[in-house]
PDB file of C-alpha atoms in Angstrom:
ATOM      1  CA  MET A   1       6.541  18.537  23.401  1.00  0.00           C
ATOM      2  CA  HIS A   2       4.111  20.847  25.078  1.00  0.00           C
ATOM      3  CA  ASN A   3       4.203  22.982  21.549  1.00  0.00           C
ATOM      4  CA  LEU A   4       3.291  19.720  19.532  1.00  0.00           C
ATOM      5  CA  LYS A   5       0.459  18.782  21.837  1.00  0.00           C
ATOM      6  CA  ASN A   6      -0.727  22.450  21.331  1.00  0.00           C
ATOM      7  CA  LEU A   7      -0.556  22.099  17.589  1.00  0.00           C
ATOM      8  CA  PHE A   8      -2.312  18.745  17.430  1.00  0.00           C
ATOM      9  CA  THR A   9      -5.139  20.371  19.202  1.00  0.00           C
ATOM     10  CA  GLN A  10      -5.605  23.340  17.046  1.00  0.00           C
ATOM     11  CA  HIS A  11      -5.825  20.784  14.193  1.00  0.00           C
ATOM     12  CA  ILE A  12      -8.535  18.614  15.897  1.00  0.00           C
ATOM     13  CA  ASP A  13     -10.528  21.568  17.026  1.00  0.00           C
ATOM     14  CA  ALA A  14     -10.383  22.809  13.481  1.00  0.00           C
ATOM     15  CA  GLY A  15     -11.841  19.722  12.310  1.00  0.00           C
ATOM     16  CA  LEU A  16      -8.517  18.789  10.226  1.00  0.00           C
ATOM     17  CA  TYR A  17      -8.280  15.598  11.985  1.00  0.00           C
ATOM     18  CA  PRO A  18     -10.311  13.450  14.151  1.00  0.00           C
ATOM     19  CA  GLY A  19      -7.333  12.225  16.216  1.00  0.00           C
ATOM     20  CA  VAL A  20      -3.743  11.987  16.490  1.00  0.00           C
ATOM     21  CA  GLU A  21      -1.215   9.197  18.285  1.00  0.00           C
ATOM     22  CA  TRP A  22       2.442   9.849  18.230  1.00  0.00           C
ATOM     23  CA  LYS A  23       5.394   8.273  19.638  1.00  0.00           C
ATOM     24  CA  ILE A  24       8.765  10.022  19.343  1.00  0.00           C
ATOM     25  CA  ILE A  25      12.116   8.102  20.408  1.00  0.00           C
ATOM     26  CA  HIS A  26      14.826  10.762  21.230  1.00  0.00           C
ATOM     27  CA  GLN A  27      18.114   9.585  22.556  1.00  0.00           C
ATOM     28  CA  ASN A  28      16.890   7.684  25.629  1.00  0.00           C
ATOM     29  CA  SER A  29      13.645   9.248  25.814  1.00  0.00           C
ATOM     30  CA  ILE A  30      10.094   8.206  24.500  1.00  0.00           C
ATOM     31  CA  PHE A  31       7.501  10.995  24.234  1.00  0.00           C
ATOM     32  CA  GLU A  32       3.999   9.050  23.443  1.00  0.00           C
ATOM     33  CA  GLY A  33       0.489  10.142  23.689  1.00  0.00           C
ATOM     34  CA  ARG A  34      -2.856  10.559  21.831  1.00  0.00           C
ATOM     35  CA  LEU A  35      -5.505  13.162  21.706  1.00  0.00           C
ATOM     36  CA  GLY A  36      -9.151  13.481  19.982  1.00  0.00           C
ATOM     37  CA  TYR A  37     -11.402  10.665  18.560  1.00  0.00           C
ATOM     38  CA  LEU A  38     -11.744   7.565  16.449  1.00  0.00           C
ATOM     39  CA  ASP A  39     -14.308   9.518  14.631  1.00  0.00           C
ATOM     40  CA  PHE A  40     -16.078  12.685  14.437  1.00  0.00           C
ATOM     41  CA  SER A  41     -19.614  11.749  15.205  1.00  0.00           C
ATOM     42  CA  SER A  42     -19.201   9.443  18.220  1.00  0.00           C
ATOM     43  CA  LYS A  43     -16.515  11.291  19.967  1.00  0.00           C
ATOM     44  CA  LYS A  44     -15.235   8.237  21.231  1.00  0.00           C
ATOM     45  CA  SER A  45     -11.569   8.919  22.452  1.00  0.00           C
ATOM     46  CA  LEU A  46      -8.673   7.194  20.677  1.00  0.00           C
ATOM     47  CA  GLY A  47      -7.413   4.192  23.117  1.00  0.00           C
ATOM     48  CA  THR A  48      -4.079   2.854  23.412  1.00  0.00           C
ATOM     49  CA  ASN A  49      -5.072  -0.280  21.426  1.00  0.00           C
ATOM     50  CA  SER A  50      -6.924   1.821  18.609  1.00  0.00           C
ATOM     51  CA  LEU A  51      -6.504   0.400  15.021  1.00  0.00           C
ATOM     52  CA  TYR A  52      -5.464   2.031  11.844  1.00  0.00           C
ATOM     53  CA  ARG A  53      -5.439   1.641   7.871  1.00  0.00           C
ATOM     54  CA  ILE A  54      -1.312   1.735   7.706  1.00  0.00           C
ATOM     55  CA  TRP A  55      -1.694   2.172   3.595  1.00  0.00           C
ATOM     56  CA  SER A  56       2.112   2.285   2.454  1.00  0.00           C
ATOM     57  CA  MET A  57       3.583   0.951   5.343  1.00  0.00           C
ATOM     58  CA  THR A  58       2.739  -2.464   4.178  1.00  0.00           C
ATOM     59  CA  LYS A  59       5.455  -2.072   1.758  1.00  0.00           C
ATOM     60  CA  PRO A  60       8.303  -2.511   4.192  1.00  0.00           C
ATOM     61  CA  VAL A  61       6.486  -5.617   5.757  1.00  0.00           C
ATOM     62  CA  ILE A  62       6.614  -7.035   2.381  1.00  0.00           C
ATOM     63  CA  SER A  63      10.304  -5.873   1.549  1.00  0.00           C
ATOM     64  CA  VAL A  64      11.193  -7.602   4.644  1.00  0.00           C
ATOM     65  CA  VAL A  65       9.971 -11.115   3.689  1.00  0.00           C
ATOM     66  CA  ILE A  66      11.575 -10.763  -0.083  1.00  0.00           C
ATOM     67  CA  LEU A  67      14.722  -9.985   2.088  1.00  0.00           C
ATOM     68  CA  GLN A  68      14.171 -13.030   4.113  1.00  0.00           C
ATOM     69  CA  LEU A  69      13.712 -15.185   1.095  1.00  0.00           C
ATOM     70  CA  ILE A  70      16.992 -13.888  -0.472  1.00  0.00           C
ATOM     71  CA  GLU A  71      18.621 -14.960   2.680  1.00  0.00           C
ATOM     72  CA  GLU A  72      17.228 -18.401   2.502  1.00  0.00           C
ATOM     73  CA  LYS A  73      18.311 -18.377  -1.032  1.00  0.00           C
ATOM     74  CA  LYS A  74      15.229 -18.873  -2.744  1.00  0.00           C
ATOM     75  CA  ILE A  75      15.449 -15.624  -4.656  1.00  0.00           C
ATOM     76  CA  LYS A  76      17.888 -13.553  -5.761  1.00  0.00           C
ATOM     77  CA  LEU A  77      18.254  -9.579  -6.412  1.00  0.00           C
ATOM     78  CA  ASP A  78      19.338 -10.277  -9.889  1.00  0.00           C
ATOM     79  CA  ASP A  79      16.459 -12.321 -11.012  1.00  0.00           C
ATOM     80  CA  ILE A  80      14.351 -11.055 -13.574  1.00  0.00           C
ATOM     81  CA  ILE A  81      10.531 -11.302 -12.894  1.00  0.00           C
ATOM     82  CA  THR A  82       9.702 -13.186 -15.790  1.00  0.00           C
ATOM     83  CA  GLU A  83      11.013 -16.215 -13.765  1.00  0.00           C
ATOM     84  CA  TYR A  84       8.323 -16.056 -11.623  1.00  0.00           C
ATOM     85  CA  LEU A  85       6.016 -14.166 -13.707  1.00  0.00           C
ATOM     86  CA  PRO A  86       6.198 -15.442 -17.431  1.00  0.00           C
ATOM     87  CA  GLN A  87       3.146 -13.349 -18.258  1.00  0.00           C
ATOM     88  CA  PHE A  88       5.519 -10.064 -18.267  1.00  0.00           C
ATOM     89  CA  ASN A  89       7.392 -11.620 -21.064  1.00  0.00           C
ATOM     90  CA  ASN A  90       5.529  -8.725 -23.526  1.00  0.00           C
ATOM     91  CA  LEU A  91       6.073  -5.574 -21.903  1.00  0.00           C
ATOM     92  CA  THR A  92       6.627  -2.674 -23.629  1.00  0.00           C
ATOM     93  CA  VAL A  93       7.348   1.200 -22.572  1.00  0.00           C
ATOM     94  CA  LEU A  94       5.848   4.415 -23.705  1.00  0.00           C
ATOM     95  CA  LYS A  95       8.056   5.821 -26.012  1.00  0.00           C
ATOM     96  CA  THR A  96       8.073   9.040 -24.456  1.00  0.00           C
ATOM     97  CA  ARG A  97       6.623  10.575 -21.288  1.00  0.00           C
ATOM     98  CA  ASP A  98       4.355  12.612 -23.637  1.00  0.00           C
ATOM     99  CA  SER A  99       3.197   9.339 -25.727  1.00  0.00           C
ATOM    100  CA  ASN A 100      -0.142   8.293 -26.496  1.00  0.00           C
ATOM    101  CA  ILE A 101      -0.766   5.117 -24.202  1.00  0.00           C
ATOM    102  CA  SER A 102      -0.595   3.214 -27.439  1.00  0.00           C
ATOM    103  CA  ASP A 103       2.519   4.582 -28.909  1.00  0.00           C
ATOM    104  CA  THR A 104       4.864   2.194 -27.270  1.00  0.00           C
ATOM    105  CA  VAL A 105       8.504   0.510 -27.718  1.00  0.00           C
ATOM    106  CA  ASN A 106       9.854  -2.517 -26.656  1.00  0.00           C
ATOM    107  CA  ILE A 107      11.826  -2.647 -23.410  1.00  0.00           C
ATOM    108  CA  ASN A 108      15.511  -2.818 -23.043  1.00  0.00           C
ATOM    109  CA  ASN A 109      15.613  -5.268 -20.391  1.00  0.00           C
ATOM    110  CA  ILE A 110      13.037  -7.161 -17.879  1.00  0.00           C
ATOM    111  CA  PRO A 111      12.830  -5.294 -14.588  1.00  0.00           C
ATOM    112  CA  THR A 112      14.350  -7.570 -11.695  1.00  0.00           C
ATOM    113  CA  ILE A 113      14.050  -8.146  -8.198  1.00  0.00           C
ATOM    114  CA  LYS A 114      15.972  -5.363  -7.117  1.00  0.00           C
ATOM    115  CA  ASP A 115      13.834  -3.017  -9.478  1.00  0.00           C
ATOM    116  CA  LEU A 116      10.901  -3.635  -7.608  1.00  0.00           C
ATOM    117  CA  LEU A 117      12.472  -3.029  -4.490  1.00  0.00           C
ATOM    118  CA  LEU A 118      13.837   0.204  -5.824  1.00  0.00           C
ATOM    119  CA  HIS A 119      10.782   1.460  -7.760  1.00  0.00           C
ATOM    120  CA  THR A 120      13.103   1.537 -10.475  1.00  0.00           C
ATOM    121  CA  ALA A 121      11.136  -1.259 -12.765  1.00  0.00           C
ATOM    122  CA  GLY A 122       8.975   1.466 -14.562  1.00  0.00           C
ATOM    123  CA  PHE A 123       5.691   0.897 -13.180  1.00  0.00           C
ATOM    124  CA  SER A 124       3.544   3.756 -12.119  1.00  0.00           C
ATOM    125  CA  TYR A 125       0.874   4.264  -9.532  1.00  0.00           C
ATOM    126  CA  ASN A 126      -3.072   5.298 -10.133  1.00  0.00           C
ATOM    127  CA  PHE A 127      -2.456   8.227  -8.576  1.00  0.00           C
ATOM    128  CA  LEU A 128       0.209   9.884 -10.422  1.00  0.00           C
ATOM    129  CA  GLY A 129      -0.617  12.275 -13.073  1.00  0.00           C
ATOM    130  CA  ASP A 130       1.042  10.196 -15.982  1.00  0.00           C
ATOM    131  CA  ALA A 131      -0.452   8.516 -19.063  1.00  0.00           C
ATOM    132  CA  VAL A 132       0.257   5.009 -17.768  1.00  0.00           C
ATOM    133  CA  ALA A 133      -1.374   6.080 -14.399  1.00  0.00           C
ATOM    134  CA  LYS A 134      -4.295   7.341 -16.011  1.00  0.00           C
ATOM    135  CA  GLU A 135      -4.499   3.885 -17.846  1.00  0.00           C
ATOM    136  CA  TYR A 136      -4.387   1.857 -14.627  1.00  0.00           C
ATOM    137  CA  HIS A 137      -7.294   4.045 -13.598  1.00  0.00           C
ATOM    138  CA  ARG A 138      -9.415   3.581 -16.913  1.00  0.00           C
ATOM    139  CA  VAL A 139      -9.166  -0.190 -16.465  1.00  0.00           C
ATOM    140  CA  GLY A 140      -9.592  -0.114 -13.210  1.00  0.00           C
ATOM    141  CA  LEU A 141      -6.085  -1.510 -11.476  1.00  0.00           C
ATOM    142  CA  PHE A 142      -6.311  -2.067  -8.023  1.00  0.00           C
ATOM    143  CA  HIS A 143      -9.684  -0.473  -7.676  1.00  0.00           C
ATOM    144  CA  SER A 144     -11.606  -3.175  -6.685  1.00  0.00           C
ATOM    145  CA  ASN A 145     -12.215  -4.997  -3.201  1.00  0.00           C
ATOM    146  CA  ASP A 146     -12.980  -8.264  -4.537  1.00  0.00           C
ATOM    147  CA  THR A 147     -10.208  -9.192  -6.763  1.00  0.00           C
ATOM    148  CA  THR A 148      -7.162 -11.263  -5.706  1.00  0.00           C
ATOM    149  CA  LEU A 149      -3.739 -10.147  -6.035  1.00  0.00           C
ATOM    150  CA  GLU A 150      -3.157 -12.744  -8.722  1.00  0.00           C
ATOM    151  CA  GLU A 151      -5.689 -11.180 -10.911  1.00  0.00           C
ATOM    152  CA  GLU A 152      -4.634  -7.648 -10.662  1.00  0.00           C
ATOM    153  CA  ILE A 153      -1.069  -8.287 -11.345  1.00  0.00           C
ATOM    154  CA  ASN A 154      -2.133 -10.423 -14.568  1.00  0.00           C
ATOM    155  CA  LEU A 155      -3.823  -7.412 -15.571  1.00  0.00           C
ATOM    156  CA  LEU A 156      -0.778  -5.127 -14.975  1.00  0.00           C
ATOM    157  CA  SER A 157       0.929  -7.451 -17.107  1.00  0.00           C
ATOM    158  CA  THR A 158      -0.904  -6.334 -20.122  1.00  0.00           C
ATOM    159  CA  LEU A 159      -0.247  -2.535 -19.550  1.00  0.00           C
ATOM    160  CA  PRO A 160       2.809  -0.925 -20.709  1.00  0.00           C
ATOM    161  CA  LEU A 161       5.521   0.671 -18.410  1.00  0.00           C
ATOM    162  CA  LEU A 162       6.245   4.496 -18.116  1.00  0.00           C
ATOM    163  CA  CYS A 163       9.650   4.386 -18.435  1.00  0.00           C
ATOM    164  CA  GLN A 164      12.482   1.653 -19.358  1.00  0.00           C
ATOM    165  CA  PRO A 165      13.274  -0.483 -16.299  1.00  0.00           C
ATOM    166  CA  SER A 166      16.684   0.470 -14.012  1.00  0.00           C
ATOM    167  CA  THR A 167      16.450   4.192 -15.753  1.00  0.00           C
ATOM    168  CA  GLU A 168      14.335   6.072 -13.320  1.00  0.00           C
ATOM    169  CA  TRP A 169      12.787   6.355  -9.832  1.00  0.00           C
ATOM    170  CA  VAL A 170       9.157   5.915 -10.200  1.00  0.00           C
ATOM    171  CA  TYR A 171       7.052   5.424  -6.796  1.00  0.00           C
ATOM    172  CA  SER A 172       4.999   2.546  -8.305  1.00  0.00           C
ATOM    173  CA  VAL A 173       3.025  -0.956  -7.742  1.00  0.00           C
ATOM    174  CA  SER A 174       5.840  -2.960  -7.832  1.00  0.00           C
ATOM    175  CA  VAL A 175       5.583  -3.961  -3.980  1.00  0.00           C
ATOM    176  CA  ASP A 176       2.424  -5.514  -5.145  1.00  0.00           C
ATOM    177  CA  VAL A 177       4.477  -7.692  -7.903  1.00  0.00           C
ATOM    178  CA  LEU A 178       6.941  -8.691  -5.007  1.00  0.00           C
ATOM    179  CA  ALA A 179       3.812  -9.682  -3.138  1.00  0.00           C
ATOM    180  CA  ARG A 180       2.556 -11.794  -5.979  1.00  0.00           C
ATOM    181  CA  ILE A 181       5.703 -13.369  -6.123  1.00  0.00           C
ATOM    182  CA  ILE A 182       6.105 -14.104  -2.636  1.00  0.00           C
ATOM    183  CA  GLU A 183       2.809 -16.279  -2.989  1.00  0.00           C
ATOM    184  CA  ILE A 184       4.037 -17.842  -6.029  1.00  0.00           C
ATOM    185  CA  LEU A 185       7.525 -18.788  -4.163  1.00  0.00           C
ATOM    186  CA  THR A 186       5.908 -20.078  -0.728  1.00  0.00           C
ATOM    187  CA  LYS A 187       2.783 -21.507  -2.433  1.00  0.00           C
ATOM    188  CA  GLU A 188       0.492 -19.801   0.318  1.00  0.00           C
ATOM    189  CA  THR A 189      -1.685 -16.616   0.417  1.00  0.00           C
ATOM    190  CA  LEU A 190       0.138 -13.501   1.632  1.00  0.00           C
ATOM    191  CA  GLN A 191      -1.732 -13.167   4.779  1.00  0.00           C
ATOM    192  CA  SER A 192      -0.785 -16.703   6.015  1.00  0.00           C
ATOM    193  CA  VAL A 193       3.314 -15.838   4.788  1.00  0.00           C
ATOM    194  CA  LEU A 194       3.230 -12.425   6.776  1.00  0.00           C
ATOM    195  CA  GLU A 195       1.371 -14.311   9.712  1.00  0.00           C
ATOM    196  CA  LYS A 196       4.300 -16.740  10.135  1.00  0.00           C
ATOM    197  CA  ARG A 197       7.315 -15.117   9.180  1.00  0.00           C
ATOM    198  CA  ILE A 198       6.316 -11.527  10.726  1.00  0.00           C
ATOM    199  CA  PHE A 199       3.270 -10.887  12.935  1.00  0.00           C
ATOM    200  CA  GLN A 200       3.584 -14.442  15.080  1.00  0.00           C
ATOM    201  CA  PRO A 201       7.313 -13.718  15.752  1.00  0.00           C
ATOM    202  CA  LEU A 202       6.761 -10.218  16.682  1.00  0.00           C
ATOM    203  CA  GLU A 203       3.828 -10.606  18.479  1.00  0.00           C
ATOM    204  CA  MET A 204       1.871  -8.277  16.252  1.00  0.00           C
ATOM    205  CA  VAL A 205      -1.290  -9.674  17.093  1.00  0.00           C
ATOM    206  CA  ASP A 206      -3.661  -6.671  15.259  1.00  0.00           C
ATOM    207  CA  THR A 207      -2.006  -6.795  12.291  1.00  0.00           C
ATOM    208  CA  SER A 208      -3.706  -8.213   9.257  1.00  0.00           C
ATOM    209  CA  PHE A 209      -5.372  -7.770   5.947  1.00  0.00           C
ATOM    210  CA  MET A 210      -8.804  -8.667   7.578  1.00  0.00           C
ATOM    211  CA  LEU A 211     -10.342  -7.198  11.351  1.00  0.00           C
ATOM    212  CA  GLU A 212     -12.420  -9.468  13.241  1.00  0.00           C
ATOM    213  CA  GLU A 213     -16.030  -7.988  13.918  1.00  0.00           C
ATOM    214  CA  SER A 214     -14.728  -7.702  17.670  1.00  0.00           C
ATOM    215  CA  LYS A 215     -11.927  -5.289  16.398  1.00  0.00           C
ATOM    216  CA  LEU A 216     -13.966  -2.816  14.340  1.00  0.00           C
ATOM    217  CA  ASP A 217     -14.988  -0.595  17.107  1.00  0.00           C
ATOM    218  CA  ARG A 218     -11.186  -0.040  17.596  1.00  0.00           C
ATOM    219  CA  LEU A 219     -10.706   1.127  13.904  1.00  0.00           C
ATOM    220  CA  MET A 220      -9.978   4.473  12.990  1.00  0.00           C
ATOM    221  CA  THR A 221     -12.502   6.075  10.796  1.00  0.00           C
ATOM    222  CA  SER A 222     -11.338   6.771   7.424  1.00  0.00           C
ATOM    223  CA  TYR A 223     -12.070  10.704   6.075  1.00  0.00           C
ATOM    224  CA  GLU A 224     -10.860  12.168   2.977  1.00  0.00           C
ATOM    225  CA  PHE A 225      -9.972  15.874   3.110  1.00  0.00           C
ATOM    226  CA  ASP A 226     -11.045  18.521   0.590  1.00  0.00           C
ATOM    227  CA  PRO A 227      -8.578  20.858  -0.476  1.00  0.00           C
ATOM    228  CA  LEU A 228     -11.347  23.439  -1.441  1.00  0.00           C
ATOM    229  CA  GLN A 229     -13.268  23.244   1.530  1.00  0.00           C
ATOM    230  CA  LYS A 230     -10.047  22.887   3.879  1.00  0.00           C
ATOM    231  CA  LYS A 231     -12.334  20.012   5.891  1.00  0.00           C
ATOM    232  CA  LEU A 232     -12.715  16.479   6.332  1.00  0.00           C
ATOM    233  CA  ASN A 233     -15.547  14.749   4.238  1.00  0.00           C
ATOM    234  CA  GLU A 234     -17.987  12.635   6.256  1.00  0.00           C
ATOM    235  CA  PRO A 235     -17.497   8.891   5.584  1.00  0.00           C
ATOM    236  CA  SER A 236     -20.462   7.406   3.294  1.00  0.00           C
ATOM    237  CA  ALA A 237     -21.118   4.412   1.410  1.00  0.00           C
ATOM    238  CA  ASN A 238     -17.725   4.999  -0.112  1.00  0.00           C
ATOM    239  CA  THR A 239     -15.929   4.350   3.186  1.00  0.00           C
ATOM    240  CA  GLN A 240     -14.864   0.736   1.954  1.00  0.00           C
ATOM    241  CA  LYS A 241     -13.910   2.002  -1.603  1.00  0.00           C
ATOM    242  CA  ILE A 242      -9.908   2.129  -2.573  1.00  0.00           C
ATOM    243  CA  GLU A 243     -10.469   5.551  -4.265  1.00  0.00           C
ATOM    244  CA  GLY A 244     -11.752   7.981  -1.405  1.00  0.00           C
ATOM    245  CA  TYR A 245     -12.164   6.854   2.218  1.00  0.00           C
ATOM    246  CA  GLY A 246     -10.128   3.276   2.766  1.00  0.00           C
ATOM    247  CA  TYR A 247     -10.003  -0.329   1.903  1.00  0.00           C
ATOM    248  CA  PRO A 248     -12.050  -3.133   3.168  1.00  0.00           C
ATOM    249  CA  THR A 249     -11.888  -4.583   6.466  1.00  0.00           C
ATOM    250  CA  ASN A 250     -13.570  -8.006   5.819  1.00  0.00           C
ATOM    251  CA  SER A 251     -13.005  -9.250   2.354  1.00  0.00           C
ATOM    252  CA  ALA A 252     -11.598 -12.509   2.105  1.00  0.00           C
ATOM    253  CA  THR A 253      -9.398 -11.985  -1.189  1.00  0.00           C
ATOM    254  CA  TYR A 254      -8.239  -8.703  -0.520  1.00  0.00           C
ATOM    255  CA  ALA A 255      -4.343  -8.745  -0.132  1.00  0.00           C
ATOM    256  CA  ARG A 256      -1.998  -6.440  -1.612  1.00  0.00           C
ATOM    257  CA  GLY A 257       1.791  -5.440  -1.559  1.00  0.00           C
ATOM    258  CA  GLY A 258       1.475  -1.889  -1.757  1.00  0.00           C
ATOM    259  CA  HIS A 259      -1.518  -1.175   1.051  1.00  0.00           C
ATOM    260  CA  GLY A 260      -4.033  -2.964   2.660  1.00  0.00           C
ATOM    261  CA  LEU A 261      -2.662  -3.953   6.415  1.00  0.00           C
ATOM    262  CA  PHE A 262      -4.239  -2.735   9.426  1.00  0.00           C
TER     263      PHE A 262
END
């Protein structure tokens, strides 16, 4: 543990991270602590109640709700997604991985709920290098802080898949599709569903898609690592943008399945 703390200190002193917080459970022992700052400029120390953008750890929260709905017999693993999202009835798939975005063929089968959970539905992700990911980027899929989840999923339904459903594992936006299905099944906003089913029962009082004004001074500042300069870029006007430094703290419409929680 001493060696680990020394390593964290070296990284903070080198400007690679503003701060580090950890909790390690080994057998019957718990090792926890924190070093560094919420941000470099203020030098405000990390506290026991500091807040973070948890990015893709949003995904398991969404997946738990889906499993709850399966237990309640409101949805099945083998259900095809068009039972809930008929706009995906006209999906196509790239002919090959090297195909032009317009060179597509029909899908062999419609993705299922199981495919969405396993990332085998055929979707891609904006930051991957394939042709579908580049198309996501070109059309601005999940790039706006002001669109609803419904609007983003409607846009996704107009774009081709990267591969045939159930044939390959590709890390993807599939959990965002699950999140929209949750909204449709429950007839509630995603925030409301998570609040009732997860956050309130577990007393997760600080977990949400939005942060109250009074909590902002506890939020870790988002930085972007510059691999060429080997340093963190200072936050700027881009801080609230998806591409780069973070996602918004105060958007009433911003709720996603793949990221977005604090």
